[in-house]
XYZ file of C-alpha atoms in Angstrom:
72
model
C -19.288 21.680 13.445
C -17.036 23.576 15.828
C -14.551 26.188 14.675
C -11.521 24.065 15.647
C -12.886 21.059 13.731
C -13.443 23.134 10.618
C -9.928 24.628 10.822
C -8.510 21.099 10.945
C -10.589 20.008 7.938
C -9.621 23.091 5.924
C -5.922 22.513 6.666
C -6.305 18.940 5.363
C -7.638 20.021 1.943
C -5.402 19.032 -0.971
C -5.125 20.336 -4.517
C -6.082 17.672 -7.037
C -6.713 20.081 -9.920
C -10.264 20.020 -11.192
C -11.004 16.870 -9.188
C -9.896 18.368 -5.860
C -11.774 17.911 -2.662
C -13.806 20.589 -0.942
C -15.817 21.255 2.196
C -19.420 22.408 2.272
C -20.338 24.587 5.240
C -23.336 26.907 5.699
C -24.220 26.675 1.987
C -20.660 27.726 1.122
C -17.991 25.699 -0.621
C -14.379 25.844 0.622
C -11.668 24.736 -1.796
C -7.870 24.731 -1.961
C -5.373 25.458 -4.733
C -1.592 25.448 -4.552
C -1.146 28.332 -7.044
C 2.516 28.454 -6.081
C 3.262 30.778 -8.996
C 1.006 33.368 -7.343
C 2.293 33.088 -3.770
C -0.144 30.312 -2.775
C -1.408 28.032 -1.494
C -4.818 29.659 -1.458
C -8.110 28.682 0.085
C -11.274 29.901 -1.649
C -14.884 30.304 -0.525
C -17.708 30.107 -3.067
C -21.447 30.583 -2.822
C -23.656 27.784 -4.205
C -24.113 29.144 -7.719
C -20.785 31.021 -7.911
C -18.806 30.139 -11.022
C -16.171 32.854 -10.647
C -12.500 31.968 -10.494
C -11.773 33.547 -7.101
C -15.070 33.055 -5.261
C -16.351 35.502 -2.659
C -13.299 35.282 -0.378
C -9.787 33.883 -0.556
C -6.803 33.686 1.752
C -3.559 31.821 2.296
C -4.539 31.421 5.961
C -7.038 28.627 6.726
C -8.021 30.302 10.005
C -9.108 33.441 8.092
C -11.241 31.243 5.836
C -12.947 29.640 8.836
C -13.514 33.029 10.471
C -15.114 34.294 7.253
C -17.522 31.367 6.870
C -18.528 31.454 10.541
C -19.352 35.157 10.234
C -21.037 34.887 6.834
């Protein structure tokens, strides 16, 4: 998948609570949460077995998320 395609897919993520959608890329999971009370929305990146709340990287900017996963 090209960088521009992934940016578009990340921008299209929606927050559906615990049933939200996500994107798998390079064995990483990209998710989205509105978290408006904390200055969100936020995008999160998790490793396969990561059960932490914030993952290994988070940002309000989808392009930063894509840059992170491409360089991971």
